[in-house]
XYZ file of C-alpha atoms in Angstrom:
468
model
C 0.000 0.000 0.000
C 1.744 3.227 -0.790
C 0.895 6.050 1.970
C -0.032 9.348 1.311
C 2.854 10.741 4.343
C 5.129 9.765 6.022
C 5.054 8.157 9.773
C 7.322 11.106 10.455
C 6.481 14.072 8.523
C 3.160 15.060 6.050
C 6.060 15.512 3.267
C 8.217 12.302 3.254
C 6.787 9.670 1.570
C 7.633 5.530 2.073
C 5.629 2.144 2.567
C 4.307 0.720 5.205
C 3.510 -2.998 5.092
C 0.628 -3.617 7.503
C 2.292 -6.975 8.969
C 4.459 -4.142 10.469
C 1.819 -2.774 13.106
C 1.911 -4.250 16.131
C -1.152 -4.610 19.093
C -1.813 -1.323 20.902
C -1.608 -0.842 24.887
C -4.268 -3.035 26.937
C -4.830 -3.266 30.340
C -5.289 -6.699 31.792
C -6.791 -6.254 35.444
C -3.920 -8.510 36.725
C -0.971 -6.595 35.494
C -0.207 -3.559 33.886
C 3.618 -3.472 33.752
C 5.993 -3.458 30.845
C 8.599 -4.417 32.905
C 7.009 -7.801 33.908
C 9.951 -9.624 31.336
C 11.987 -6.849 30.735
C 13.790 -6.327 33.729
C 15.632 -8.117 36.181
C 13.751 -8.222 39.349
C 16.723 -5.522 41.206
C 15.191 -3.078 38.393
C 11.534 -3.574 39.443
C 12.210 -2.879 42.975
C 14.688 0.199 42.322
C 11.912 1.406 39.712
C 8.852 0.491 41.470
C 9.367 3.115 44.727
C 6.508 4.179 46.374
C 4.037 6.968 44.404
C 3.749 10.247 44.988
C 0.653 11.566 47.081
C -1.800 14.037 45.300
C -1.676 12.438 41.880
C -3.066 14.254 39.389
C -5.743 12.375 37.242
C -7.555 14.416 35.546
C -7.476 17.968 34.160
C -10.381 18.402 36.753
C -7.636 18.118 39.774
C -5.898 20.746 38.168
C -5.452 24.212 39.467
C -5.303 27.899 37.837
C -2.942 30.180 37.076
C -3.175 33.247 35.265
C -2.699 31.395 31.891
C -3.074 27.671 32.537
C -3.702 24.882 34.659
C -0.647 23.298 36.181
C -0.678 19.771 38.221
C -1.357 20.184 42.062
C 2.269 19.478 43.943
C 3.352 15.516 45.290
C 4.449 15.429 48.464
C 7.282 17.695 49.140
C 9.033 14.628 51.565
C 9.292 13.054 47.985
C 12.045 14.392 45.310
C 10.779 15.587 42.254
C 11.792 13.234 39.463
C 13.252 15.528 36.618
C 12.909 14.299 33.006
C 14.637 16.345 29.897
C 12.840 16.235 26.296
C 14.631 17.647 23.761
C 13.066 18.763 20.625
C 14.404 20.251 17.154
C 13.020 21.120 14.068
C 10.783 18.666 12.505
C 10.296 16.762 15.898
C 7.273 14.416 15.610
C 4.364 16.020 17.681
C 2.098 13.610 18.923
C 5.428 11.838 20.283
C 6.612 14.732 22.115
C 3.369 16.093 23.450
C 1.927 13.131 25.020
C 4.905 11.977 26.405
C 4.970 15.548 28.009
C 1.631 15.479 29.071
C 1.553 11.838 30.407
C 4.691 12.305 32.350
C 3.451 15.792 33.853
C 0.259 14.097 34.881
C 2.497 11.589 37.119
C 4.007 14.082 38.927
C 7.027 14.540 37.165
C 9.182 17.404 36.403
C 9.590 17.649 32.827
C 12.166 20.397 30.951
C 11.533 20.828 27.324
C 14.546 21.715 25.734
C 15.543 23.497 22.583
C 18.493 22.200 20.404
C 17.844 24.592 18.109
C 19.200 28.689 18.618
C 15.960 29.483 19.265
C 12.751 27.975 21.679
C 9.855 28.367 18.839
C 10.229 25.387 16.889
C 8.339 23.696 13.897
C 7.609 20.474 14.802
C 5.689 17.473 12.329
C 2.797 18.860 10.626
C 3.754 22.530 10.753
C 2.943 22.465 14.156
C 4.705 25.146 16.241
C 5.782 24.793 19.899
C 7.568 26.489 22.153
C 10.746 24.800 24.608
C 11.070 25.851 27.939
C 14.309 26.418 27.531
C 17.616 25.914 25.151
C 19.654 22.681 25.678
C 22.674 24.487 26.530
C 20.874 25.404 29.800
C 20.746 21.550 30.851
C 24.383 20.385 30.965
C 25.185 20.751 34.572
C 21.792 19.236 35.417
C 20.968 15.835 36.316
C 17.337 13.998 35.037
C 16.124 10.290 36.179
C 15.250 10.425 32.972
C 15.693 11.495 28.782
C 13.410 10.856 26.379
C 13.983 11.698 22.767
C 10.753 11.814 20.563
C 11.610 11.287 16.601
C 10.755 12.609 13.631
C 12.177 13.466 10.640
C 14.383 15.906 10.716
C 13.783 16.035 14.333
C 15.949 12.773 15.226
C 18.586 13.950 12.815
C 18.740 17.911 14.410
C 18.899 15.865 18.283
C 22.001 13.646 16.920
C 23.374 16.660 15.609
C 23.636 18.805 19.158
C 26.746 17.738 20.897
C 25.218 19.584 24.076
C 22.479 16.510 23.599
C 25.143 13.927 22.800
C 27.337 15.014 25.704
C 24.226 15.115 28.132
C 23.044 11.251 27.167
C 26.414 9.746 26.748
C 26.552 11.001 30.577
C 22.976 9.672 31.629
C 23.915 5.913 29.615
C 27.452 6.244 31.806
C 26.029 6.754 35.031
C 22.787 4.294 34.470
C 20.156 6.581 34.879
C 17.261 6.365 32.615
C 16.827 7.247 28.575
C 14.426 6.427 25.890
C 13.753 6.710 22.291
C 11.018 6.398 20.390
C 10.057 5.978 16.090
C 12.884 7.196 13.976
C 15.357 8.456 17.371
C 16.351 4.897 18.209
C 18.372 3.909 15.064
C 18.387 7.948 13.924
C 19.830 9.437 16.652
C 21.000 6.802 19.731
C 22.861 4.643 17.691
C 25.306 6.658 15.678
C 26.405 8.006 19.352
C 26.560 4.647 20.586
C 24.569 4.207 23.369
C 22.151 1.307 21.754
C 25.080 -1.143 21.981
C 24.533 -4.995 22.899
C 20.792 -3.532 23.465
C 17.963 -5.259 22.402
C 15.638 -1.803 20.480
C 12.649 -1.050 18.421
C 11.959 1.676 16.289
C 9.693 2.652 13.648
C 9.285 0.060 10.670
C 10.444 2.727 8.405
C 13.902 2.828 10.285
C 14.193 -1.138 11.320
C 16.795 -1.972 8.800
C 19.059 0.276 10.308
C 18.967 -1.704 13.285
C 21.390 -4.673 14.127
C 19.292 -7.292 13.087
C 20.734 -9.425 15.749
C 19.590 -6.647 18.746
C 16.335 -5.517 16.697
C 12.753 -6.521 18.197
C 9.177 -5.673 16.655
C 7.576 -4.876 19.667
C 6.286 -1.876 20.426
C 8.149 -1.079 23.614
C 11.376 -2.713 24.536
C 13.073 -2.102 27.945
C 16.441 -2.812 27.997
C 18.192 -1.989 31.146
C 18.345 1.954 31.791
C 17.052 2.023 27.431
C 13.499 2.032 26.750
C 12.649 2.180 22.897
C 9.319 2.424 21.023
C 8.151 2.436 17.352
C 5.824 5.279 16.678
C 3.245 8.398 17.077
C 0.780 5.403 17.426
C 2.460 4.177 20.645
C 3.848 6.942 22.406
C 0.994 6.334 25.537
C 2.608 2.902 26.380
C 6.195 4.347 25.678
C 5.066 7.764 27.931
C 3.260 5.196 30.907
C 5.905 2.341 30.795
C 8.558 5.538 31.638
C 6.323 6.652 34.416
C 6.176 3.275 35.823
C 10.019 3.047 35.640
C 9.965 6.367 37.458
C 6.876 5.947 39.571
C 6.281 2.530 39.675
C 3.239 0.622 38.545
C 0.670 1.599 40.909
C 1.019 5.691 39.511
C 1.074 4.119 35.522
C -2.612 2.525 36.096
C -3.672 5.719 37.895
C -2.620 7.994 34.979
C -3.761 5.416 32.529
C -7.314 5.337 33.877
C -7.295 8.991 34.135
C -6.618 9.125 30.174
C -9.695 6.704 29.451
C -7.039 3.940 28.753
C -8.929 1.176 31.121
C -11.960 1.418 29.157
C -10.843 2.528 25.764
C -9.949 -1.038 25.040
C -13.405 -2.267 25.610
C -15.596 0.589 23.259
C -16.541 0.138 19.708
C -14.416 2.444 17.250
C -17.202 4.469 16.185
C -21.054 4.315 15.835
C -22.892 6.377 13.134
C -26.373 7.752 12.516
C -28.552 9.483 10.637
C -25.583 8.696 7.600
C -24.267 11.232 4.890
C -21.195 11.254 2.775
C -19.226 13.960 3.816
C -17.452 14.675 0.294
C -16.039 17.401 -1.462
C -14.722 19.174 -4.881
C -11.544 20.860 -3.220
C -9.245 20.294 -0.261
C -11.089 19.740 2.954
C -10.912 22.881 5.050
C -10.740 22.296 8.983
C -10.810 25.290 11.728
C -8.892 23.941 15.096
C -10.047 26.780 17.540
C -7.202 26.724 20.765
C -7.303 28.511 23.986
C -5.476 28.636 27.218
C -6.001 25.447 28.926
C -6.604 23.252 25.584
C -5.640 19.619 26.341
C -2.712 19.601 23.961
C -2.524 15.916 23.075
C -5.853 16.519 21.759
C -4.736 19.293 19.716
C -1.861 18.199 18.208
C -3.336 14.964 17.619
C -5.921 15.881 15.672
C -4.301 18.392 13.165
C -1.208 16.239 12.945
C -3.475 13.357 11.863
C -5.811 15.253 9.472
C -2.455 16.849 7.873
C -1.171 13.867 7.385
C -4.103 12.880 5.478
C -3.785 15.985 3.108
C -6.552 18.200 4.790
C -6.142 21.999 5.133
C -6.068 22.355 8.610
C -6.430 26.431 10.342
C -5.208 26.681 14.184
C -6.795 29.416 15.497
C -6.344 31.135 19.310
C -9.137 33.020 20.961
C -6.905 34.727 22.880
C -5.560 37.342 22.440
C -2.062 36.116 21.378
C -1.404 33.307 18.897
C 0.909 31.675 21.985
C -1.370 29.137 23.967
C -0.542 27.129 27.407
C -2.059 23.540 27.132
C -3.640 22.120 30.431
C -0.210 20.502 31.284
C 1.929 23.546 30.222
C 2.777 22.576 26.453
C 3.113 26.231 24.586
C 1.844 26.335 21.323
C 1.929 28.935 18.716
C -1.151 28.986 16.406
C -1.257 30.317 13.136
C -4.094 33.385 13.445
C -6.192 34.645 15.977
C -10.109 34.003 15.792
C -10.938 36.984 14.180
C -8.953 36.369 11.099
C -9.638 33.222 10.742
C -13.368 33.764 11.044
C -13.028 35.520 7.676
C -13.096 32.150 5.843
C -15.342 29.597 5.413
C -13.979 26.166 6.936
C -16.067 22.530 5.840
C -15.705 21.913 9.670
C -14.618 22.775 12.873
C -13.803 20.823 15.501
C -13.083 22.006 19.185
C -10.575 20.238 21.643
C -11.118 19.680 25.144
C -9.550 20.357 27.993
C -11.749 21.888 31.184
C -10.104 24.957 31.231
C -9.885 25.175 27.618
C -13.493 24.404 26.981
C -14.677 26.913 29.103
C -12.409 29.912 27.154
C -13.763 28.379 23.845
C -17.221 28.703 25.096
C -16.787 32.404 26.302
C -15.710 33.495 22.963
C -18.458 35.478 20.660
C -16.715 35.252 17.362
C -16.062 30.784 18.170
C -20.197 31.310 19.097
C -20.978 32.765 15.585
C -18.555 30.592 13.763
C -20.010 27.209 15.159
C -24.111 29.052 14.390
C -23.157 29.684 11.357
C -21.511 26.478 10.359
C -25.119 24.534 11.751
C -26.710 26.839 9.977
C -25.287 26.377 6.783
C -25.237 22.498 7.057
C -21.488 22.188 7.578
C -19.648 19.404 9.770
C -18.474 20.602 13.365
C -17.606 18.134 16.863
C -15.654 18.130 19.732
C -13.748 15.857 22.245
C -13.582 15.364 25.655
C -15.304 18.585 27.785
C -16.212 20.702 24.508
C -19.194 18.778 23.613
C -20.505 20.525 26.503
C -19.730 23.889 24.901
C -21.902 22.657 21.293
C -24.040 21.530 23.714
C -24.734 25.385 25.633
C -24.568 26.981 22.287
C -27.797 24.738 20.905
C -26.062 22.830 18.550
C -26.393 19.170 20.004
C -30.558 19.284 19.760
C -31.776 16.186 18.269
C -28.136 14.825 18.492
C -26.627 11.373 19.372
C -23.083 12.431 21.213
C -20.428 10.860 23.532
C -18.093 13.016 25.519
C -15.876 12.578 28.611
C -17.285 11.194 31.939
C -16.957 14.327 33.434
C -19.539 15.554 31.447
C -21.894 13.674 30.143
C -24.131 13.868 32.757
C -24.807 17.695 31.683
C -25.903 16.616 28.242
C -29.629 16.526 27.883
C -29.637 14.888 24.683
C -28.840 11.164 24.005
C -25.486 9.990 24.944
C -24.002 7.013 23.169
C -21.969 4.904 25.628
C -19.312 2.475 24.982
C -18.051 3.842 21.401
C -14.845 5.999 21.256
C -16.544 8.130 18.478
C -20.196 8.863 17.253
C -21.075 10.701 14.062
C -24.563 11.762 13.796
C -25.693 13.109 10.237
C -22.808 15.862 10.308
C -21.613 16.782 13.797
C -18.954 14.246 15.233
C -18.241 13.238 19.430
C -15.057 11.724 21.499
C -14.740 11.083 24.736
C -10.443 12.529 24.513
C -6.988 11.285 25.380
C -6.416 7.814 24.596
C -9.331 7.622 22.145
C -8.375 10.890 20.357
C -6.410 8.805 17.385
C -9.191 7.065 16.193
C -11.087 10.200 15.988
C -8.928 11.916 13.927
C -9.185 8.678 11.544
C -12.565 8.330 11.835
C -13.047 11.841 10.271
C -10.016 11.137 7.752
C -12.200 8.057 7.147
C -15.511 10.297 6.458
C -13.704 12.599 4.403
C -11.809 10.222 1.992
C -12.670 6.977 2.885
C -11.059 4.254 4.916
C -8.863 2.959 2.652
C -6.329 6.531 3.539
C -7.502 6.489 7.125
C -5.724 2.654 7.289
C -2.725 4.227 5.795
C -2.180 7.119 7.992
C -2.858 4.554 10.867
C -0.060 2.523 9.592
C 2.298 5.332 9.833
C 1.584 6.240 12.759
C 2.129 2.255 13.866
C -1.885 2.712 14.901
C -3.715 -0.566 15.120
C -6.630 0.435 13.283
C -8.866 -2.400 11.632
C -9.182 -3.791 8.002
C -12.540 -2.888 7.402
């Protein structure tokens, strides 16, 4: 099957053989661990200390700040672990992001770094974020942990820094923890060294670069201190099987259940009603309205899925500056404000979550209009997570069958679907968020073009996403 972009970039083109994909995360009630046969039992115990109090689960334990919501505290009798993620130009998104925000939401202290001169960067999908600093800031400090997303030319501009090099040659040394995940592994780890006599995964695109004697096909592979992973598709088991290295098992089920992961496994894809082809004569056009407190996973998700698939995607803030915080402190830069983009007409608009986030989309007048205008009109909108509450106050959900996050649904007076990821009634489309945001993306890829291109974006992605 030849894809339409690349697992790494919406520009770089390559095959994926579907043999290639591997199971997603489940949760079996007896065990969650991925270090049940990876590690010797010393590593377990040294890994598996006791959690810290206060974990935050969900963006609803979160608390304000003049721009954001930032996790309540652990305990202060327990060290803060500290965790550096480096990023460059052309960094894969999804990979970076939700290991961010999956780390954060354990209690971690995570330092996005910079290798590039400056902290905006461009990640996959023209996606622009912004580090909390430059690498060169980091080389006196010490992390439990370093996690390198991928990406193309993100894994190449991370092997380049010899700040980076010098940094993780260090952390290998001295046996603390590092990871790698899609193209870093063989892109950026090995030509420095440090995936020696280590048995590693990496994106199918990348595997032959491997040595085939130390190369596995799973989709996360713990290796002592090394933890490796293959894709955008599974960077919530490589994000949660490095919090239970940090935080041991008991804090990885905690934040997985606070993502939806324990039941995601158990919903139907997607449920549809009232059918209707959504097709059209030109390039899809999709509005992704932002605002302080947007759950960033589900932002970069979505428009680094639908970009992949070749749809015109618009980020627009309704703040007052293009620079958003996400809930868990992820700066992004979108590309207008409202008002500009509310010049255009856009074949849909979809609203991420996020509590905070939700409630800033709802307060804005010119997002109000937009969203009337596009019911009006007969054009496709949805939302995810908390902002099908905000269709919901704005009259646009009457008649409608929706899902949305627990938190919420209860405050929906019209029927709620449960136990489907998705729902698509007639032309407005529901998810409950986090760990079921992929297949929303794909389902609308799928409504716009068919499946056939929403199976091959899901296979570069190394998304298990089914045949038919």
């Amino acid at each position: 099957m030849e894809c339409l972009s690349s697992p790494l970039s919406p520009t770089f083109a390559l095959k994926i053989y579907p043999s290639e994909v591997s199971p997603r995360l489940t949760l079996p009630p007896s065990s969650f661990s991925c270090l049940a046969t990876a590690a010797s039992p010393q590593q377990r115990s040294a890994r598996s200390s006791k959690p810290p109090k206060n974990l935050p689960l969900t963006t609803s334990t979160t608390r304000k700040t003049a721009k954001t919501n930032t996790t309540t505290g652990t305990d202060t009798s327990v060290p803060k672990k500290k965790v550096l993620v480096p990023i460059g130009l052309g960094t894969e998104v999804m990979e970076a992001v939700i290991t961010v925000n999956v780390l954060r939401r354990a209690g971690a202290e995570v330092t996005v770094a910079s290798v590039e001169p400056h902290l905006e960067i461009e990640a996959s999908g023209g996606i622009r974020l912004v580090a909390d600093t430059s690498i060169s800031s980091c080389g006196g400090q010490v992390f439990d942990l370093i996690a390198l997303p991928g990406g193309m030319p993100g894994a190449v501009r991370l092997r380049e820094s010899e700040i980076l090099k010098k940094i993780m040659s260090k952390q290998a040394e001295e046996k603390r923890l590092y990871g790698a995940i899609s193209s870093a592994p063989a892109v950026t780890l090995l030509p420095w060294g440090l995936g020696r006599k280590k048995q590693i995964t990496c994106h199918p695109a990348f595997s032959d670069k491997l040595p085939t004697f130390w190369a596995v096909k799973s989709n996360i592979q713990v290796s002592g201190e090394l933890t490796t992973s293959r894709g955008p598709g599974t960077s919530f088991e490589f994000a949660l099987c490095l919090v239970e290295q940090l935080f041991g098992e008991s804090v990885a089920k905690k934040v997985a259940e606070s993502m939806l992961m324990h039941t995601a496994r158990e919903y139907l894809i997607k449920e549809e009603f009232n059918k209707v082809e959504w097709s059209f004569d030109h390039t899809p056009r999709v509005l992704i309205p932002i605002a302080n407190g947007s759950e960033e996973i589900e932002v970069v998700t979505i428009v680094d899925v639908l970009r992949r698939a070749k749809v015109d995607v618009t980020v627009a803030s309704v703040e007052k500056s293009v620079q958003i915080v996400g809930s868990l402190g992820t700066k992004i830069i979108a590309e207008k404000l409202i008002s500009e983009a509310a010049q255009s007409i856009n074949d849909l608009i979809i609203l991420p979550g996020g509590v905070t986030g939700a409630e800033r989309l709802q307060k804005s007048r010119i997002l109000k209009k937009l969203l009337k205008e596009q019911e009006a009109a007969g054009r496709i909108y949805g939302a995810v997570c908390s902002s099908p509450l905000v269709l919901h106050k704005h009259g646009l959900l009457m008649e409608k069958r929706v899902t949305a996050h627990p938190s919420v649904i209860s405050k929906l007076t019209n029927e709620v679907v449960n136990g489907t990821k998705v729902v698509v009634d007639a032309k407005v489309i529901t998810n409950g968020g986090l760990a079921t945001v992929t297949d929303f993306a794909l389902a609308i890829v799928s409504k716009l073009f068919g499946h056939t291109r929403a199976r091959c974006v899901a296979e570069g992605l190394v998304f298990e996403y089914p045949r038919s």
